[in-house]
XYZ file of C-alpha atoms in Angstrom:
452
model
C 0.717 34.764 25.653
C 0.347 30.981 25.814
C 1.736 30.571 22.307
C 4.660 32.858 23.151
C 5.357 30.876 26.321
C 5.535 27.599 24.434
C 7.758 29.101 21.763
C 10.136 30.347 24.442
C 10.041 26.998 26.202
C 10.795 25.291 22.922
C 13.729 27.604 22.248
C 15.050 27.115 25.749
C 14.741 23.352 25.429
C 16.866 23.548 22.300
C 19.406 25.888 23.883
C 21.596 23.180 25.362
C 21.714 21.398 22.025
C 22.830 24.588 20.285
C 25.372 25.258 23.029
C 26.892 21.799 22.888
C 26.701 21.122 19.160
C 26.863 24.554 17.574
C 30.569 24.357 16.756
C 31.468 24.061 13.079
C 34.140 21.410 13.532
C 33.336 17.707 13.865
C 33.841 16.246 17.299
C 34.710 12.501 17.129
C 32.542 11.998 20.187
C 29.539 12.982 18.078
C 30.172 9.940 15.910
C 31.003 7.608 18.757
C 29.557 7.566 22.230
C 26.949 10.285 21.637
C 25.453 8.746 18.495
C 25.594 5.143 19.680
C 24.306 6.191 23.083
C 21.333 7.918 21.475
C 20.510 4.824 19.470
C 20.442 2.526 22.487
C 19.025 4.920 25.063
C 16.280 3.713 27.319
C 13.278 5.826 28.141
C 14.918 6.814 31.419
C 17.993 8.205 29.682
C 15.876 10.135 27.189
C 13.773 11.499 30.019
C 16.922 12.692 31.786
C 18.026 14.370 28.554
C 14.767 16.290 28.432
C 14.660 17.228 32.098
C 18.188 18.625 31.973
C 17.733 20.403 28.638
C 17.275 23.803 30.309
C 20.698 23.669 31.905
C 22.005 26.422 29.619
C 19.480 28.801 31.231
C 21.038 29.869 34.568
C 19.026 28.674 37.550
C 17.381 31.581 39.353
C 17.975 33.973 36.467
C 15.256 36.270 35.187
C 14.839 34.145 32.054
C 14.567 30.933 34.094
C 11.931 32.420 36.419
C 9.997 33.796 33.444
C 9.877 30.418 31.700
C 8.798 28.598 34.854
C 6.038 31.117 35.546
C 4.726 30.947 31.969
C 4.634 27.140 32.000
C 2.711 27.231 35.288
C 0.357 29.757 33.738
C -0.354 27.444 30.799
C -0.770 24.068 32.569
C -2.703 23.031 35.645
C -0.611 19.869 35.705
C 2.204 18.448 33.608
C 3.448 14.860 34.071
C 7.243 14.735 33.997
C 7.281 11.026 33.204
C 6.651 10.675 29.457
C 3.894 8.457 28.084
C 6.273 7.452 25.336
C 9.728 8.384 24.127
C 11.711 7.861 20.953
C 14.868 9.199 19.355
C 13.248 12.419 18.090
C 10.727 13.371 20.765
C 8.687 12.300 23.754
C 5.070 12.784 24.751
C 3.772 14.019 28.105
C 0.248 14.138 29.489
C -0.866 17.561 30.749
C -3.992 19.494 31.719
C -4.581 23.025 30.433
C -6.057 25.817 32.519
C -9.428 25.366 30.781
C -9.546 21.718 31.878
C -8.655 20.061 28.572
C -6.405 17.021 28.880
C -3.734 17.192 26.204
C -0.763 15.270 24.888
C 2.355 17.435 24.619
C 4.917 16.199 22.105
C 8.304 17.804 22.761
C 11.323 17.453 20.514
C 14.562 16.445 22.224
C 16.834 19.487 22.511
C 19.830 18.070 20.630
C 17.961 16.611 17.677
C 17.983 19.618 15.361
C 21.689 20.285 15.844
C 22.637 16.618 15.718
C 20.524 15.503 12.744
C 22.773 16.939 10.027
C 25.798 15.272 11.624
C 23.878 11.988 11.862
C 23.162 12.118 8.127
C 26.798 12.964 7.396
C 27.897 10.038 9.551
C 25.538 7.727 7.675
C 26.893 8.945 4.338
C 30.520 8.463 5.407
C 29.872 4.959 6.748
C 27.983 3.899 3.628
C 30.765 5.226 1.403
C 33.310 3.226 3.409
C 31.211 0.080 3.083
C 30.805 0.775 -0.642
C 34.599 0.959 -1.037
C 35.044 -2.372 0.739
C 32.069 -4.075 -0.944
C 31.539 -2.582 -4.436
C 28.241 -4.454 -4.853
C 26.763 -2.637 -1.865
C 23.821 -0.593 -3.209
C 22.308 1.239 -0.253
C 23.510 4.773 -0.937
C 19.899 5.772 -1.557
C 19.378 5.561 2.215
C 21.190 8.878 2.586
C 18.946 10.651 0.082
C 15.841 9.289 1.769
C 17.091 10.434 5.167
C 17.876 13.915 3.812
C 14.363 14.151 2.414
C 12.355 12.682 5.299
C 14.154 13.775 8.468
C 13.489 17.542 8.105
C 9.790 16.772 7.611
C 9.693 14.629 10.751
C 11.437 17.362 12.746
C 8.794 19.936 11.795
C 5.867 19.297 14.146
C 3.696 21.848 12.332
C 4.013 19.646 9.246
C 2.962 16.682 11.394
C -0.095 18.617 12.535
C -1.056 19.415 8.942
C -0.715 15.746 7.998
C -2.977 14.752 10.899
C -5.688 17.169 9.815
C -5.397 16.135 6.168
C -5.772 12.421 6.859
C -8.642 13.021 9.312
C -10.523 14.955 6.633
C -9.571 12.509 3.894
C -10.931 9.504 5.849
C -13.823 11.240 7.619
C -16.263 8.596 6.318
C -14.605 5.954 8.511
C -16.413 6.417 11.832
C -14.058 3.919 13.488
C -11.004 6.135 12.865
C -9.955 8.717 15.446
C -7.157 11.229 14.854
C -6.202 13.581 17.725
C -7.251 17.181 17.230
C -4.343 19.636 16.930
C -4.301 22.747 19.122
C -2.617 25.127 16.696
C -2.605 28.136 18.997
C -0.344 26.215 21.407
C 1.937 24.468 18.893
C 5.314 25.281 17.341
C 7.787 23.492 15.087
C 9.244 21.707 18.156
C 6.247 21.473 20.476
C 2.942 19.931 19.370
C -0.170 20.023 21.557
C -2.974 17.693 20.631
C -6.060 16.025 22.005
C -5.171 13.314 24.518
C -6.244 9.820 23.421
C -5.365 6.463 24.919
C -5.998 2.792 24.254
C -4.329 -0.568 23.828
C -1.770 -1.233 21.121
C -3.172 -2.629 17.913
C -1.155 -5.853 18.216
C -2.248 -6.539 21.821
C -4.691 -9.415 21.351
C -4.989 -9.991 25.105
C -6.059 -6.352 25.640
C -8.748 -6.712 22.984
C -10.072 -9.926 24.496
C -10.233 -8.329 27.967
C -12.147 -5.351 26.582
C -14.506 -7.257 24.321
C -12.976 -5.991 21.066
C -13.276 -8.223 17.996
C -9.745 -8.753 16.625
C -11.131 -9.658 13.198
C -13.040 -6.374 13.062
C -9.898 -4.430 13.998
C -7.805 -6.235 11.403
C -10.494 -5.702 8.780
C -10.823 -1.974 9.571
C -7.061 -1.497 9.606
C -6.937 -3.044 6.140
C -9.731 -0.726 4.964
C -7.907 2.269 6.369
C -4.590 1.583 4.655
C -6.144 0.379 1.406
C -8.000 3.680 1.172
C -4.833 5.653 1.875
C -2.649 3.717 -0.552
C -4.878 2.915 -3.518
C -7.530 5.647 -3.480
C -5.847 8.737 -2.014
C -2.123 8.133 -2.497
C -1.365 9.771 0.859
C -0.004 7.122 3.202
C 0.825 7.109 6.913
C 4.109 5.203 6.809
C 4.813 4.384 10.442
C 2.001 2.087 11.637
C 4.025 0.387 14.373
C 1.916 -0.713 17.376
C 2.833 2.349 19.450
C 1.306 4.605 16.781
C -1.921 2.647 16.255
C -4.155 2.210 19.297
C -7.559 0.595 19.762
C -10.260 1.436 22.260
C -13.874 0.471 22.792
C -16.198 3.470 23.019
C -18.237 3.162 26.265
C -21.208 5.008 24.757
C -21.594 3.216 21.421
C -19.750 -0.028 22.144
C -17.861 0.374 18.855
C -14.141 -0.263 18.618
C -12.106 2.735 17.479
C -8.702 2.792 15.803
C -6.599 5.754 16.985
C -3.894 6.855 14.561
C -0.955 8.731 16.100
C 2.394 10.200 14.964
C 1.750 11.777 11.564
C 5.277 12.968 10.873
C 6.088 10.495 8.103
C 3.808 10.265 5.053
C 4.410 9.125 1.499
C 2.700 10.903 -1.399
C 2.215 8.548 -4.353
C 2.228 9.851 -7.916
C -0.777 8.913 -10.043
C 1.104 6.668 -12.538
C 2.804 4.819 -9.679
C -0.476 4.412 -7.782
C -2.290 3.004 -10.848
C 0.476 0.474 -11.555
C 0.488 -0.508 -7.884
C -3.313 -0.962 -7.940
C -3.132 -3.178 -11.005
C -0.272 -5.192 -9.529
C -2.272 -5.959 -6.382
C -5.313 -6.880 -8.459
C -3.124 -9.329 -10.365
C -1.672 -10.728 -7.129
C -5.125 -11.286 -5.640
C -6.355 -12.971 -8.827
C -3.109 -14.982 -9.172
C -2.736 -13.599 -12.719
C 0.969 -14.244 -13.205
C 1.233 -12.517 -16.586
C -0.071 -9.262 -15.134
C 2.027 -9.738 -11.976
C 5.096 -9.887 -14.213
C 3.943 -6.924 -16.342
C 3.245 -4.502 -13.498
C 6.180 -5.644 -11.379
C 8.457 -4.802 -14.301
C 6.779 -1.418 -14.698
C 7.565 -0.763 -11.035
C 11.259 -1.481 -11.569
C 11.492 -5.123 -10.477
C 12.735 -6.418 -13.854
C 13.539 -10.136 -13.865
C 13.283 -10.165 -10.069
C 9.486 -9.871 -10.217
C 8.912 -13.190 -8.351
C 11.034 -11.894 -5.454
C 9.205 -8.565 -5.597
C 5.817 -10.304 -5.393
C 6.991 -12.336 -2.390
C 8.291 -9.209 -0.630
C 5.008 -7.349 -1.153
C 2.777 -10.164 0.047
C 5.164 -11.753 2.588
C 4.205 -15.094 1.022
C 6.152 -17.807 -0.761
C 6.215 -17.896 -4.561
C 4.175 -21.106 -4.440
C 1.449 -19.313 -2.433
C 1.531 -16.350 -4.835
C 0.966 -18.705 -7.779
C -1.801 -20.555 -5.965
C -3.527 -17.366 -4.760
C -2.606 -15.406 -1.638
C -6.203 -15.434 -0.387
C -6.524 -19.217 -0.589
C -4.962 -20.069 2.757
C -3.318 -18.313 5.718
C 0.428 -18.399 6.271
C 1.613 -21.649 7.827
C 4.522 -22.029 10.255
C 6.554 -23.873 7.615
C 5.952 -21.088 5.080
C 7.096 -18.510 7.615
C 10.344 -20.442 8.126
C 10.805 -20.715 4.356
C 10.349 -16.959 3.893
C 12.881 -16.109 6.611
C 15.525 -18.518 5.349
C 15.088 -17.292 1.764
C 15.409 -13.675 2.904
C 18.965 -14.420 4.028
C 19.792 -16.500 0.964
C 18.585 -13.841 -1.485
C 20.115 -10.803 0.206
C 22.135 -9.696 -2.900
C 19.003 -9.879 -5.071
C 16.967 -8.019 -2.442
C 19.636 -5.313 -2.366
C 19.539 -5.012 -6.145
C 15.746 -4.848 -6.144
C 15.607 -2.128 -3.493
C 18.077 -0.110 -5.523
C 15.957 -0.364 -8.699
C 12.383 0.194 -7.535
C 10.919 3.727 -7.263
C 11.679 5.524 -4.003
C 7.939 5.757 -3.349
C 7.956 1.998 -2.900
C 10.480 1.976 -0.054
C 8.184 3.367 2.630
C 5.308 1.248 1.306
C 7.407 -1.884 1.858
C 8.035 -0.754 5.419
C 4.309 -0.065 5.871
C 3.364 -3.470 4.459
C 5.813 -5.160 6.798
C 4.408 -3.422 9.878
C 0.820 -4.235 8.879
C 1.676 -7.897 8.262
C 3.310 -7.983 11.707
C 0.093 -6.740 13.314
C -1.955 -9.319 11.430
C 0.411 -12.055 12.612
C 0.084 -10.923 16.233
C -3.720 -10.935 15.964
C -3.737 -14.275 14.060
C -5.729 -12.681 11.225
C -3.016 -12.709 8.586
C -4.006 -13.232 4.953
C -7.726 -13.376 5.728
C -9.927 -13.270 2.642
C -11.782 -10.183 3.878
C -8.614 -8.046 3.893
C -7.920 -8.911 0.247
C -11.546 -8.207 -0.686
C -11.259 -4.722 0.814
C -8.060 -4.152 -1.140
C -9.844 -5.271 -4.316
C -12.668 -2.789 -3.713
C -10.226 0.087 -3.294
C -8.263 -0.903 -6.404
C -11.443 -1.066 -8.488
C -12.632 2.323 -7.232
C -9.218 3.941 -7.750
C -8.803 2.651 -11.312
C -12.383 3.557 -12.246
C -11.943 7.099 -10.903
C -8.715 7.452 -12.866
C -10.301 6.140 -16.078
C -13.285 8.498 -15.752
C -10.941 11.450 -15.244
C -9.182 10.612 -18.527
C -12.359 10.088 -20.558
C -14.134 12.928 -22.384
C -17.051 10.759 -23.506
C -20.206 10.694 -21.390
C -21.016 7.230 -22.728
C -17.548 5.946 -21.854
C -17.763 7.370 -18.309
C -21.147 5.691 -17.849
C -19.683 2.420 -19.124
C -16.798 2.672 -16.639
C -19.209 3.366 -13.776
C -21.374 0.383 -14.720
C -18.349 -1.921 -14.890
C -17.217 -0.596 -11.505
C -20.644 -1.215 -9.940
C -20.787 -4.773 -11.346
C -17.281 -5.570 -10.095
C -18.057 -4.264 -6.610
C -21.331 -6.210 -6.617
C -19.447 -9.410 -7.478
C -17.092 -8.827 -4.534
C -20.053 -8.206 -2.194
C -21.689 -11.412 -3.386
C -18.490 -13.400 -2.853
C -18.080 -11.892 0.607
C -21.652 -12.897 1.462
C -20.865 -16.425 0.287
C -17.780 -16.566 2.523
C -19.795 -15.250 5.479
C -22.527 -17.840 4.974
C -19.910 -20.553 4.583
C -18.337 -19.657 7.932
C -21.482 -18.848 9.924
C -23.921 -21.079 11.773
C -26.724 -19.865 9.518
C -24.684 -20.835 6.498
C -24.000 -24.302 7.912
C -27.705 -24.726 8.618
C -28.621 -23.704 5.050
C -26.010 -26.057 3.577
C -27.242 -28.925 5.778
C -30.867 -28.224 4.801
C -30.038 -28.164 1.094
C -28.076 -31.382 1.508
C -31.041 -33.120 3.170
C -33.374 -31.857 0.454
C -30.962 -33.197 -2.172
C -30.828 -36.670 -0.580
C -34.588 -36.836 -0.085
C -35.099 -36.155 -3.800
C -33.265 -39.356 -4.586
C-alpha cells in the first residue's frame, strides 16, 4: 500500500506538468520566461512550484482526499520546507510510521515534460551560434545532454548507482552512502536514509567540530582515485552540497557522506589505462610520456594545454613536478588569464577528446575547488594516493592479459615494490614534517658535527 501511495503521489505531482506542457506545439513562453525563470529560480520559487503541483487534482475530490490520506498513512511527519532544491528535484526530511527518519527526494512536476523541450532549445541555440560563428565547436553538448538527462531523471537508476558505489568502496570505512528504501521508491520519488553534516568545503565547520581538514582532503582523494583509476565508475557531481562531512560521536572518526548519485561516468578499459599512465607521467614530470598519452587521449599538439587543464597548474609547474609545491596566488592569476586567452584552443580540445573525459574534467574542477577552500591543494599525499591507484590498476590490467604464471608473479612483485617505494617516500615526508622527524634530523646533525 505504501509503495502504491507514493506512486500515486508521484503521478499526481507530475499531473500539472503534463496538463500544462502536454501539447504537441511549441509555446514561445516555454523558451522564454519559463525556461529562464527555471534557471534563475530561488529555493522559495521551486518550493512554491512543488507545493502547487497538485493543482490539477480538484480540491476536495475523491482523488485528492485519497492522496492526502495515503500520505498521512505513510509519514508521521513531513517537512514542507526542503533541505535542498535544484532544477530537477528537491529533498524533504520526513519520519516514517516505524520511526525511521528519511530523506525524500521528489522530482519537480514539470521536469519530465519540459526536459525534451529544453534539449531542443539548446540544440536550436547552438545551431544559431554555429551559423554566426563557424568555429564554434560545442554541438557535442546536445548529445551529452540527450544521454545524461534521462538517466538523472530516473531516480531508480540513481538508487542503483548508490548501492553499486557503496559496495564497490565498502573497504573505505570513512565513506557513508545513504541506504535506499526500494519498497518506497519510484522513478520520480526516492526515499533514502537521512544523513546530515557540514559541506566538504566548509573549513570553519570542520574546525568547530574537531575534524582534520587534511584527513578529509586525503580521504576524498583516495575515494575519487579509487573510482577513476581502479573501478572506472565515477561519481561526477562532487559539488559541496553533494559531499558532506561529519564526525562520528561514537568512534570520533570523520565520515565523508556521498549524496546525489544520478550522474556517473563509466570509463572503458583502454581509456582508463591511458588515463592512469598519463597521470603517472604527470606526477613524475615525464614530459615524453605526458605527450604520448595526451595524444592518445585526443589532445594532439595541444597536449601542454591538456596537461594544464587536468592538473589546474601552469605549464612551468607541470614541467617542474606538480607535487613539488602548492599553487601560489600568482599562478592562480596566470591560469585564469590564460583560460580566457586560449579559449579557441580550449574549445578545439574539448571537441577532440573522448566524451568520457568531459565529465572527468568537471569532476577534477570540483575536487580542485574543494582543495582550494580547505587550503590543501596539490598536497604531496593526494598525488601519492593517485600513484598507488594507478599502479594497482595497471598491474591488475596486465595480470588479466597475461597467460603466464611467471609473468603474473613478476607483475605482482613489481607492483609490491612500487607500492613499497611510495610508502617509504610517504614515511620520509611525514618524518620531515613532524616534530619527531625534526628531532631525529637535529640529533643526526649534532652527531655529524661531533664526529668532526
